[in-house]
Structure formats: C-alpha cells, structure tokens
Coordinates of C-alpha atoms in Angstrom, one line a residue:
M186 CA 28.0 12.2 -7.7
I187 CA 27.5 8.8 -7.1
L188 CA 25.4 9.3 -3.8
Q189 CA 22.8 11.7 -5.0
Q190 CA 22.3 9.2 -7.7
K191 CA 21.7 7.0 -5.4
N192 CA 19.7 9.6 -3.1
G193 CA 17.7 9.9 -5.9
C194 CA 16.6 6.3 -6.5
I195 CA 15.8 5.7 -3.1
E196 CA 13.3 9.0 -3.5
M197 CA 12.1 7.9 -6.9
M198 CA 11.1 3.9 -5.2
K199 CA 9.7 5.7 -2.4
I200 CA 7.8 7.4 -4.3
A201 CA 6.5 4.5 -6.7
I202 CA 6.0 2.6 -3.4
R203 CA 3.9 4.8 -1.6
Q204 CA 1.5 5.5 -5.1
Q205 CA 0.6 2.3 -5.2
R206 CA -0.3 1.3 -1.6
H207 CA -2.5 4.8 -2.3
R208 CA -3.9 2.4 -6.1
L209 CA -4.3 -0.2 -3.8
K210 CA -6.3 0.9 -1.1
E211 CA -8.0 3.3 -3.9
E212 CA -9.4 -0.4 -5.4
Y213 CA -9.4 -2.7 -3.1
F214 CA -10.0 -1.2 0.4
D215 CA -11.9 2.4 0.4
P216 CA -14.8 1.3 -1.5
F217 CA -15.9 -1.7 1.0
P218 CA -17.5 -2.4 4.6
L219 CA -14.3 -3.9 6.5
H220 CA -16.1 -6.9 7.0
Q221 CA -15.9 -6.9 3.4
V222 CA -12.3 -6.1 2.6
T223 CA -11.0 -9.9 1.2
K224 CA -7.9 -11.3 3.4
T225 CA -6.2 -12.7 0.4
S226 CA -3.6 -10.4 -1.6
P227 CA -6.1 -9.4 -4.9
V228 CA -2.5 -8.7 -6.4
K229 CA 0.4 -11.0 -7.5
S230 CA 2.8 -9.0 -6.7
T231 CA 1.2 -8.6 -3.0
T232 CA 2.0 -11.2 -0.4
D233 CA -1.1 -12.4 1.6
E234 CA 0.5 -11.5 4.8
D235 CA 1.9 -8.4 3.7
W236 CA -1.8 -8.0 3.1
L237 CA -2.8 -7.8 5.9
K238 CA -0.7 -5.6 7.3
L239 CA -1.6 -3.4 3.9
V240 CA -5.4 -4.1 5.7
E241 CA -4.1 -3.3 9.6
S242 CA -2.7 -0.1 9.0
W243 CA -5.6 1.3 6.6
K244 CA -7.6 0.3 9.3
T245 CA -5.9 3.0 11.7
P246 CA -8.3 6.0 12.7
K247 CA -5.8 8.3 10.8
K248 CA -5.9 5.9 7.6
M249 CA -9.4 6.1 8.1
V250 CA -9.3 9.7 6.8

C-alpha cells in the first residue's frame, strides 16, 4: 500500500515537472529566435545553470517540432 502511494506521488511530480518545463518553453523560448533567448533564468525557481540546460535541450531538432 505504501509503495503504491509513493509511486503515485512520484508520477504526480514527474507530470508537474514536465508541465512546468512545457509552460516555460511556451513563454520564454518558442516566441523568440534562438539568438534572442535569454541566457539567464527569467524565473526565480530555476537556476541559470538549469535554465541553460533546458534551452540546450529545447534546441534539439526533436523538441523544435
């Protein structure tokens, strides 16, 4: 029972994180050409280092679609 609850919480967190990344991409990456995407994090909850990793992942051909 406890394992099912733990797995359920993990799945909820994964979904929330994926949705947050999607919202960040829609707001701060998609509307701008690559050379205008900010190099520093526009949100307090994301470090500059994590922001740059996200930007790099969004630049892949698979995620540009």
